Amino acid sequence: ISIPQGLKDEEGPWRLLAYLEEIQPPLKYDDISYPSFTFRLLLNEIRSQLPAGDFSLDRVKEVLVDIATRSLTAENDHLLRNLNNLLTSTGESMDTQIEERFDTLDTYFEGIGDVEEGMPARRPQELLDELASLVRVPLRLTNDQLRRLPDGDKDVKDSLRKQIETAMLAITATRVLGGLRRRLPEAADMRLSISPDSNWAGVADEIYAKTAESLEQRKDRLFGSGAQVPRDIEAVLERSGGTELSDGFLVNVLMTISQGSRTVFDRKTHRQVRQATNRLNYIYFAAQLVGSIPVDQMTETVLNHLEGATVALRTAMGQAEWERLQQNNVLLSQVDVNVQAKIAEAVGQEKYDIAATIPLAEQDPEFKTAACEVIGAKVQTEIYRHILLSVISDLWVEYLTKVEALRVSIGLEAYAQRDPLIQYKSKASEMFTGLLGDIRMGVISRMFTYQPRRAATTTAEGGEADAPLPSETDEGSAEKKKRRRH
């Protein structure tokens, strides 16, 4: 997804923000913290509401509650707007399906009395079962109606039309409710009153009204008097003891209040259990914050943010690798010679010669910072090389398969009075261009998700095992295992 394309989306830039959130999640490693782009927008909004020097707990709580409330309101508005569009399009689709079944019913009744010469007349129940199979909805008739069915009775036909309409209405409403329950846990207990006289307009209005009511109840539960979110914000701020409002602290608060739990009934154990839930989604409110920003400015802002994420990741990777080397009692003189040369270039040869024989735990903080930058750059380069090779390996096989399929089928172009060779060159060129684009997207989608983790792991005997490189996150390890299998 491109930034200009995402900003011009008719529903707003929330899809762009969701994509950025997916490829570049927040980074937290020791004292190194870097927010995702969505959280960066929220942080800017929070700081714009805090006058210089006014960091009292009451004021900070007021601002955070305001951000959380506006986020929930934006999410509710988005959900209701999408629900309204869904109900409209679903109603149109249902009408089309009903008309198709009515046409099938009319056609069937036109020939229902025709019996081939020498063949016995079919039983009414057989006709009804066949008709139900054709219209793909269950049908029922009274004994009197069954006796009149072989004659193509108009009243029987009208009864079947009504049954088809009611059945399709119930099926459609059930599907909509199923999707709504997956999206909104509060809709789990929603029930509809559908009768033979109901129509889609009334059912749609009922679904919309009950959804709006559920969303309002959720808002009252989260932000009403003595509600959960303000109470959680106050608790986090009090535990901080007046900590400076750093980006990392504020992101931690926002992430904490976005998560919650609720009591549900487990059908397997027949017990009530606590289930984790996502109380707040900041994407839609953040999308409102960028709605008026010009495309060029927004593009530059996003790119600068991602460049900052790259630098933060490099620093974190360098620090993680330094800790791993320190844990294994490795001296700088024992690391890769290229790394040694770059560290010496960064700090000066004389200073490096002195530090090369000193244990890492005793190094000067200023020297450690410079060395971690060099080490982090090396680790990051290795990770990017691994990602690039992995993506190319996955996509190249798929590309060759498509090219082979194109080679086999290209001869059919001659039937359309087109030169197969020219068409082959053109389409193969388009496929290769698409391959390059897919490779870029594949690399970008993974490069920020490789985040360092703690270097130490404890063995079953209580000792410390050799730790993996900081590049080997859960995702990175999975990628390496996958490559070994191939």
Coordinates of C-alpha atoms in Angstrom, one line a residue:
I1 CA 0.0 0.0 0.0
S2 CA 1.4 3.4 -1.0
I3 CA 1.1 6.4 1.3
P4 CA -0.7 8.7 -1.3
Q5 CA -3.1 5.8 -2.1
G6 CA -3.7 5.2 1.6
L7 CA -4.4 8.9 2.3
K8 CA -6.9 9.0 -0.5
D9 CA -8.9 6.0 0.7
E10 CA -12.6 6.9 0.7
E11 CA -12.9 5.5 4.3
G12 CA -10.0 7.5 5.5
P13 CA -6.3 6.7 6.1
W14 CA -7.0 4.0 8.8
R15 CA -5.9 1.2 6.5
L16 CA -2.5 2.9 5.9
L17 CA -2.1 3.3 9.7
A18 CA -3.1 -0.3 10.3
Y19 CA -0.5 -1.4 7.7
L20 CA 2.2 0.7 9.3
E21 CA 1.3 -0.7 12.8
E22 CA 1.7 -4.2 11.4
I23 CA 5.1 -3.8 9.8
Q24 CA 6.6 -1.5 12.5
P25 CA 5.3 -2.4 16.0
P26 CA 6.5 -0.4 19.0
L27 CA 10.1 -1.2 20.2
K28 CA 11.0 -1.6 23.8
Y29 CA 14.4 -2.9 24.9
D30 CA 15.8 -1.9 28.3
D31 CA 15.9 1.9 28.1
I32 CA 15.5 2.0 24.3
S33 CA 12.0 2.8 23.3
Y34 CA 10.5 3.8 19.9
P35 CA 6.7 4.0 19.2
S36 CA 4.9 2.8 16.2
F37 CA 3.6 5.5 13.8
T38 CA 0.1 5.4 15.3
F39 CA 1.4 5.9 18.8
R40 CA 3.7 8.7 17.5
L41 CA 0.5 10.5 16.4
L42 CA -1.1 9.9 19.8
L43 CA 2.0 11.1 21.6
N44 CA 2.0 14.3 19.6
E45 CA -1.7 14.9 20.4
I46 CA -1.0 14.2 24.2
R47 CA 1.9 16.6 24.3
S48 CA -0.1 19.3 22.5
Q49 CA -2.7 19.2 25.3
L50 CA -0.1 19.4 28.1
P51 CA 1.1 23.0 28.6
A52 CA 4.8 23.4 29.3
G53 CA 5.6 22.2 32.8
D54 CA 2.0 21.1 33.6
F55 CA 2.7 17.4 34.3
S56 CA 0.4 17.0 37.4
L57 CA -1.2 13.6 37.7
D58 CA -4.7 15.1 37.5
R59 CA -3.9 16.9 34.3
V60 CA -2.1 13.9 32.7
K61 CA -5.0 11.6 33.7
E62 CA -7.5 14.1 32.2
V63 CA -5.6 14.2 28.9
L64 CA -5.2 10.4 28.7
V65 CA -8.9 9.8 29.4
D66 CA -9.7 12.3 26.7
I67 CA -7.5 10.5 24.2
A68 CA -9.0 7.1 25.2
T69 CA -12.6 8.4 25.0
R70 CA -12.1 10.0 21.5
S71 CA -10.4 6.8 20.3
L72 CA -13.4 4.7 21.4
T73 CA -15.8 7.2 19.9
A74 CA -13.9 7.1 16.6
E75 CA -14.0 3.3 16.6
N76 CA -17.7 3.2 17.3
D77 CA -18.4 5.7 14.5
H78 CA -16.4 3.6 12.1
L79 CA -18.1 0.4 13.2
L80 CA -21.6 1.9 12.8
R81 CA -20.8 3.5 9.4
N82 CA -19.4 0.1 8.1
L83 CA -22.4 -1.7 9.6
N84 CA -24.8 0.6 7.8
N85 CA -23.0 0.1 4.5
L86 CA -23.0 -3.7 5.1
L87 CA -26.7 -3.7 5.9
T88 CA -27.5 -1.8 2.7
S89 CA -25.4 -4.0 0.4
T90 CA -26.6 -7.2 2.2
G91 CA -30.2 -6.2 1.6
E92 CA -29.6 -5.6 -2.1
S93 CA -27.8 -9.0 -2.4
M94 CA -30.6 -10.7 -0.5
D95 CA -33.3 -9.2 -2.9
T96 CA -31.3 -10.5 -5.8
Q97 CA -31.1 -14.0 -4.4
I98 CA -34.8 -14.0 -3.5
E99 CA -35.7 -13.0 -7.1
E100 CA -33.6 -15.8 -8.5
R101 CA -35.4 -18.3 -6.3
F102 CA -38.8 -16.8 -7.3
D103 CA -37.8 -17.3 -10.9
T104 CA -37.0 -21.0 -10.2
L105 CA -40.3 -21.4 -8.4
D106 CA -42.3 -19.9 -11.3
T107 CA -40.5 -22.1 -13.8
Y108 CA -41.1 -25.2 -11.7
F109 CA -44.8 -24.4 -11.3
E110 CA -45.2 -23.9 -15.1
G111 CA -44.4 -27.6 -15.7
I112 CA -45.5 -29.1 -12.4
G113 CA -48.5 -30.8 -13.9
D114 CA -46.7 -32.3 -16.9
V115 CA -46.3 -36.0 -16.7
E116 CA -44.5 -38.1 -19.3
E117 CA -46.7 -40.7 -21.0
G118 CA -46.5 -44.1 -19.4
M119 CA -44.9 -42.6 -16.2
P120 CA -46.8 -42.6 -12.9
A121 CA -47.7 -39.3 -11.3
R122 CA -45.2 -38.2 -8.7
R123 CA -46.2 -38.0 -5.0
P124 CA -46.7 -34.4 -3.7
Q125 CA -44.0 -34.8 -1.1
E126 CA -41.5 -35.7 -3.8
L127 CA -42.4 -32.6 -5.7
L128 CA -42.0 -30.5 -2.5
D129 CA -38.6 -32.0 -1.7
E130 CA -37.4 -31.4 -5.2
L131 CA -38.5 -27.9 -5.2
A132 CA -36.8 -27.2 -1.8
S133 CA -33.6 -28.6 -3.3
L134 CA -33.9 -26.2 -6.3
V135 CA -34.5 -23.1 -4.2
R136 CA -32.1 -24.2 -1.5
V137 CA -34.3 -23.4 1.5
P138 CA -36.5 -25.7 3.6
L139 CA -40.2 -25.7 2.6
R140 CA -43.2 -27.0 4.4
L141 CA -46.9 -27.4 3.4
T142 CA -50.0 -28.6 5.2
N143 CA -51.7 -31.8 4.1
D144 CA -54.3 -29.8 2.2
Q145 CA -51.6 -27.7 0.5
L146 CA -49.7 -30.9 -0.5
R147 CA -52.8 -32.3 -2.2
R148 CA -53.1 -29.1 -4.2
L149 CA -49.4 -28.8 -5.1
P150 CA -49.5 -31.1 -8.2
D151 CA -52.2 -28.9 -9.7
G152 CA -50.0 -25.8 -9.4
D153 CA -52.4 -24.1 -7.0
K154 CA -51.8 -20.3 -6.9
D155 CA -52.4 -20.1 -3.1
V156 CA -49.8 -22.9 -2.5
K157 CA -47.4 -21.0 -4.7
D158 CA -47.9 -17.8 -2.8
S159 CA -47.3 -19.7 0.5
L160 CA -44.0 -21.1 -0.9
R161 CA -43.0 -17.6 -2.0
K162 CA -43.6 -16.3 1.5
Q163 CA -41.6 -19.1 3.0
I164 CA -38.7 -18.5 0.7
E165 CA -38.7 -14.8 1.6
T166 CA -38.9 -15.5 5.3
A167 CA -36.2 -18.2 5.2
M168 CA -33.8 -15.9 3.2
L169 CA -34.4 -13.1 5.6
A170 CA -33.5 -15.3 8.6
I171 CA -30.4 -16.8 6.9
T172 CA -29.2 -13.3 5.9
A173 CA -29.8 -11.9 9.4
T174 CA -28.0 -14.8 11.0
R175 CA -24.9 -14.3 8.8
V176 CA -24.8 -10.6 9.6
L177 CA -25.1 -11.3 13.3
G178 CA -22.4 -13.9 13.1
G179 CA -19.9 -11.4 11.6
L180 CA -21.0 -8.8 14.1
R181 CA -20.4 -11.1 17.0
R182 CA -16.9 -11.8 15.8
R183 CA -16.2 -8.1 15.6
L184 CA -18.0 -7.0 18.7
P185 CA -18.1 -9.3 21.8
E186 CA -21.0 -7.3 23.2
A187 CA -23.2 -8.6 20.4
A188 CA -22.9 -12.2 21.6
D189 CA -26.2 -12.1 23.3
M190 CA -28.0 -10.1 20.6
R191 CA -31.3 -11.7 19.5
L192 CA -33.7 -10.6 16.7
S193 CA -37.4 -10.8 16.5
I194 CA -38.1 -12.1 13.0
S195 CA -41.7 -13.1 12.1
P196 CA -43.4 -14.0 8.7
D197 CA -44.4 -10.4 8.4
S198 CA -40.8 -9.0 8.9
N199 CA -38.9 -7.3 6.1
W200 CA -35.2 -6.5 5.7
A201 CA -35.6 -2.8 6.4
G202 CA -37.1 -3.5 9.8
V203 CA -34.5 -6.2 10.6
A204 CA -31.7 -4.0 9.5
D205 CA -33.0 -1.1 11.7
E206 CA -33.2 -3.5 14.6
I207 CA -29.6 -4.7 14.1
Y208 CA -28.3 -1.2 13.8
A209 CA -30.2 0.0 16.9
K210 CA -29.1 -2.9 19.1
T211 CA -25.5 -2.5 17.9
A212 CA -25.6 1.2 18.7
E213 CA -27.1 0.4 22.1
S214 CA -24.3 -2.2 22.8
L215 CA -21.6 0.3 21.8
E216 CA -23.1 2.9 24.1
Q217 CA -23.3 0.5 27.0
R218 CA -19.6 -0.5 26.4
K219 CA -18.7 3.2 26.4
D220 CA -20.5 3.7 29.7
R221 CA -18.8 0.7 31.2
L222 CA -15.4 1.9 30.2
F223 CA -15.7 5.6 30.9
G224 CA -18.7 6.1 33.1
S225 CA -18.7 6.9 36.8
G226 CA -16.0 4.9 38.5
A227 CA -15.4 3.0 35.2
Q228 CA -12.5 0.8 34.2
V229 CA -10.3 3.0 32.0
P230 CA -10.0 6.1 34.2
R231 CA -9.4 3.9 37.2
D232 CA -6.6 2.0 35.3
I233 CA -5.0 5.2 34.1
E234 CA -5.0 6.6 37.7
A235 CA -3.5 3.4 39.0
V236 CA -0.7 3.4 36.4
L237 CA 0.2 7.0 37.0
E238 CA 0.2 6.5 40.8
R239 CA 2.6 3.5 40.5
S240 CA 4.9 5.6 38.3
G241 CA 5.5 7.9 41.3
G242 CA 5.7 11.0 39.2
T243 CA 8.0 9.5 36.5
E244 CA 9.0 11.8 33.7
L245 CA 6.5 11.5 30.8
S246 CA 8.8 9.9 28.3
D247 CA 7.5 8.4 25.1
G248 CA 8.1 4.9 26.4
F249 CA 6.1 5.6 29.5
L250 CA 3.2 7.1 27.7
V251 CA 3.1 4.3 25.1
N252 CA 3.1 1.8 28.0
V253 CA 0.1 3.5 29.6
L254 CA -1.8 3.6 26.3
M255 CA -1.1 -0.1 25.6
T256 CA -2.0 -1.0 29.2
I257 CA -5.4 0.7 29.1
S258 CA -6.2 -0.7 25.7
Q259 CA -6.2 -4.3 27.1
G260 CA -8.9 -5.7 29.4
S261 CA -10.6 -8.9 30.3
R262 CA -14.1 -10.2 30.6
T263 CA -15.9 -13.2 32.2
V264 CA -17.1 -15.7 29.6
F265 CA -18.6 -19.2 29.9
D266 CA -16.3 -22.0 28.7
R267 CA -18.5 -24.6 27.0
K268 CA -15.8 -27.3 27.3
T269 CA -15.1 -27.0 31.0
H270 CA -18.6 -25.6 31.9
R271 CA -17.0 -22.9 34.0
Q272 CA -16.7 -19.1 33.9
V273 CA -13.2 -18.0 32.8
R274 CA -11.5 -14.7 32.3
Q275 CA -10.8 -13.8 28.7
A276 CA -8.5 -11.1 27.4
T277 CA -10.1 -8.5 25.3
N278 CA -9.0 -5.5 23.3
R279 CA -10.9 -2.5 24.8
L280 CA -9.5 0.3 22.7
N281 CA -8.3 0.5 19.1
Y282 CA -6.4 3.8 18.4
I283 CA -6.2 3.4 14.6
Y284 CA -9.4 5.2 13.8
F285 CA -8.8 8.2 16.0
A286 CA -5.2 8.5 14.7
A287 CA -6.6 8.4 11.2
Q288 CA -8.6 11.5 12.1
L289 CA -5.4 13.3 13.3
V290 CA -3.8 12.9 9.8
G291 CA -6.9 13.6 7.8
S292 CA -6.0 17.2 6.9
I293 CA -2.2 16.7 6.5
P294 CA -1.1 17.2 2.8
V295 CA 0.1 14.1 1.0
D296 CA 3.7 15.3 0.5
Q297 CA 4.1 16.3 4.2
M298 CA 2.6 13.0 5.4
T299 CA 4.9 11.0 3.1
E300 CA 7.9 12.7 4.5
T301 CA 6.7 12.3 8.0
V302 CA 6.2 8.6 7.6
L303 CA 9.6 8.0 6.0
N304 CA 11.3 10.0 8.7
H305 CA 9.6 8.0 11.3
L306 CA 10.6 4.7 9.7
E307 CA 14.2 5.9 9.4
G308 CA 14.1 6.7 13.1
A309 CA 12.8 3.2 13.8
T310 CA 15.7 1.8 11.8
V311 CA 18.2 3.7 14.0
A312 CA 16.4 2.7 17.2
L313 CA 16.5 -1.0 16.1
R314 CA 20.2 -0.7 15.3
T315 CA 20.9 0.7 18.7
A316 CA 18.9 -2.0 20.5
M317 CA 20.5 -4.8 18.4
G318 CA 24.0 -3.5 19.2
Q319 CA 23.2 -3.3 22.9
A320 CA 21.7 -6.8 22.9
E321 CA 24.7 -8.2 21.1
W322 CA 27.1 -6.4 23.5
E323 CA 25.3 -8.0 26.5
R324 CA 25.5 -11.4 24.8
L325 CA 29.3 -11.0 24.2
Q326 CA 29.7 -9.8 27.8
Q327 CA 27.8 -12.7 29.2
N328 CA 30.1 -15.1 27.3
N329 CA 33.2 -13.3 28.5
V330 CA 34.2 -12.3 24.9
L331 CA 36.8 -9.6 24.5
L332 CA 36.6 -7.0 21.6
S333 CA 39.8 -8.5 20.3
Q334 CA 38.0 -11.8 19.7
V335 CA 35.1 -10.4 17.6
D336 CA 35.0 -10.1 13.8
V337 CA 38.1 -8.2 12.5
N338 CA 35.8 -6.0 10.3
V339 CA 33.9 -4.9 13.4
Q340 CA 37.1 -4.3 15.3
A341 CA 38.3 -2.0 12.4
K342 CA 35.1 0.0 12.4
I343 CA 35.1 0.4 16.2
A344 CA 38.7 1.6 16.0
E345 CA 37.7 4.0 13.2
A346 CA 34.8 5.3 15.3
V347 CA 36.7 5.9 18.6
G348 CA 40.3 6.2 17.5
Q349 CA 42.9 3.5 17.2
E350 CA 44.7 4.4 20.5
K351 CA 41.5 4.3 22.5
Y352 CA 40.5 1.0 20.9
D353 CA 43.8 -0.7 21.6
I354 CA 43.4 0.1 25.3
A355 CA 39.8 -1.1 25.4
A356 CA 40.4 -4.3 23.3
T357 CA 41.9 -6.2 26.3
I358 CA 39.4 -4.9 28.9
P359 CA 36.4 -7.0 29.8
L360 CA 33.2 -5.5 28.3
A361 CA 31.6 -5.0 31.7
E362 CA 34.4 -2.6 32.6
Q363 CA 34.2 -0.5 29.4
D364 CA 33.7 3.3 29.5
P365 CA 30.0 4.2 28.8
E366 CA 31.0 6.5 26.0
F367 CA 33.1 3.8 24.4
K368 CA 30.3 1.3 24.9
T369 CA 27.8 3.5 23.1
A370 CA 30.1 4.0 20.0
A371 CA 30.9 0.2 19.9
C372 CA 27.3 -0.8 20.2
E373 CA 26.4 1.4 17.2
V374 CA 29.0 -0.5 15.1
I375 CA 28.0 -3.9 16.4
G376 CA 24.3 -3.1 15.9
A377 CA 24.9 -2.0 12.3
K378 CA 26.6 -5.4 11.6
V379 CA 23.8 -7.4 13.2
Q380 CA 21.2 -5.3 11.4
T381 CA 22.9 -5.9 8.0
E382 CA 23.0 -9.6 8.6
I383 CA 19.3 -9.6 9.4
Y384 CA 18.5 -7.6 6.3
R385 CA 20.6 -10.0 4.2
H386 CA 18.7 -13.0 5.7
I387 CA 15.3 -11.3 5.1
L388 CA 16.2 -10.5 1.5
L389 CA 17.4 -14.0 0.7
S390 CA 14.4 -15.5 2.4
V391 CA 11.9 -13.3 0.5
I392 CA 13.6 -13.9 -2.9
S393 CA 13.7 -17.6 -2.2
D394 CA 10.0 -17.8 -1.5
L395 CA 8.9 -15.5 -4.4
W396 CA 11.3 -16.7 -7.1
V397 CA 9.9 -20.2 -7.2
E398 CA 6.4 -18.8 -7.5
Y399 CA 7.6 -16.4 -10.3
L400 CA 9.2 -19.3 -12.3
T401 CA 6.0 -21.3 -12.0
K402 CA 3.9 -18.4 -13.4
V403 CA 6.4 -17.8 -16.2
E404 CA 6.2 -21.5 -17.1
A405 CA 2.4 -21.3 -17.2
L406 CA 2.6 -18.2 -19.3
R407 CA 5.0 -20.0 -21.8
V408 CA 2.6 -22.9 -22.1
S409 CA -0.5 -20.8 -22.7
I410 CA 0.9 -17.9 -24.7
G411 CA 0.2 -19.7 -28.0
L412 CA -3.5 -19.0 -27.5
E413 CA -2.8 -15.3 -28.2
A414 CA -2.6 -16.2 -31.9
Y415 CA -6.4 -16.9 -32.0
A416 CA -6.9 -13.2 -31.0
Q417 CA -4.7 -12.1 -34.0
R418 CA -1.9 -11.1 -31.7
D419 CA 1.8 -12.0 -32.0
P420 CA 2.5 -14.6 -29.2
L421 CA 6.2 -13.5 -29.0
I422 CA 5.4 -9.9 -28.4
Q423 CA 2.7 -10.7 -25.9
Y424 CA 5.0 -13.1 -24.1
K425 CA 7.7 -10.4 -23.7
S426 CA 5.2 -7.8 -22.5
K427 CA 3.5 -10.0 -19.9
A428 CA 6.8 -11.5 -18.7
S429 CA 8.2 -8.0 -18.2
E430 CA 5.1 -7.1 -16.2
M431 CA 5.5 -10.2 -14.1
F432 CA 9.1 -9.4 -13.4
T433 CA 8.3 -5.9 -12.4
G434 CA 5.6 -7.3 -10.1
L435 CA 8.2 -9.7 -8.6
L436 CA 10.5 -6.8 -7.8
G437 CA 7.7 -4.9 -6.1
D438 CA 6.7 -8.0 -4.1
I439 CA 10.3 -8.5 -3.0
R440 CA 10.4 -4.9 -1.8
M441 CA 7.1 -5.2 0.1
G442 CA 8.2 -8.6 1.6
V443 CA 11.4 -7.1 2.9
I444 CA 9.7 -4.0 4.3
S445 CA 7.0 -6.0 6.0
R446 CA 9.6 -8.0 8.0
M447 CA 12.6 -5.7 8.6
F448 CA 11.0 -3.9 11.6
T449 CA 9.6 -7.0 13.2
Y450 CA 13.0 -8.5 14.0
Q451 CA 13.5 -7.1 17.4
P452 CA 16.1 -8.1 20.0
R453 CA 15.3 -10.0 23.1
R454 CA 17.1 -10.7 26.3
A455 CA 20.5 -12.4 25.8
A456 CA 20.3 -14.8 28.8
T457 CA 18.4 -18.0 28.9
T458 CA 18.3 -20.5 31.9
T459 CA 18.9 -24.2 31.4
A460 CA 16.9 -26.9 33.2
E461 CA 20.0 -27.5 35.5
G462 CA 19.8 -23.9 36.6
G463 CA 22.8 -22.6 34.6
E464 CA 22.9 -20.2 31.8
A465 CA 22.8 -21.5 28.2
D466 CA 24.5 -19.8 25.2
A467 CA 22.0 -17.2 24.1
P468 CA 21.1 -16.7 20.4
L469 CA 22.0 -13.7 18.5
P470 CA 19.6 -10.8 19.1
S471 CA 18.4 -11.1 15.5
E472 CA 16.9 -14.5 16.4
T473 CA 13.5 -13.4 17.6
D474 CA 10.7 -15.9 17.6
E475 CA 9.9 -14.9 14.0
G476 CA 13.6 -15.0 13.0
S477 CA 14.0 -18.4 14.5
A478 CA 11.0 -19.7 12.6
E479 CA 12.4 -18.3 9.4
K480 CA 15.7 -20.0 9.9
K481 CA 14.0 -23.4 10.6
K482 CA 11.9 -23.0 7.5
R483 CA 15.1 -22.3 5.4
R484 CA 16.8 -25.4 6.9
R485 CA 13.9 -27.6 5.9
H486 CA 14.2 -26.4 2.3

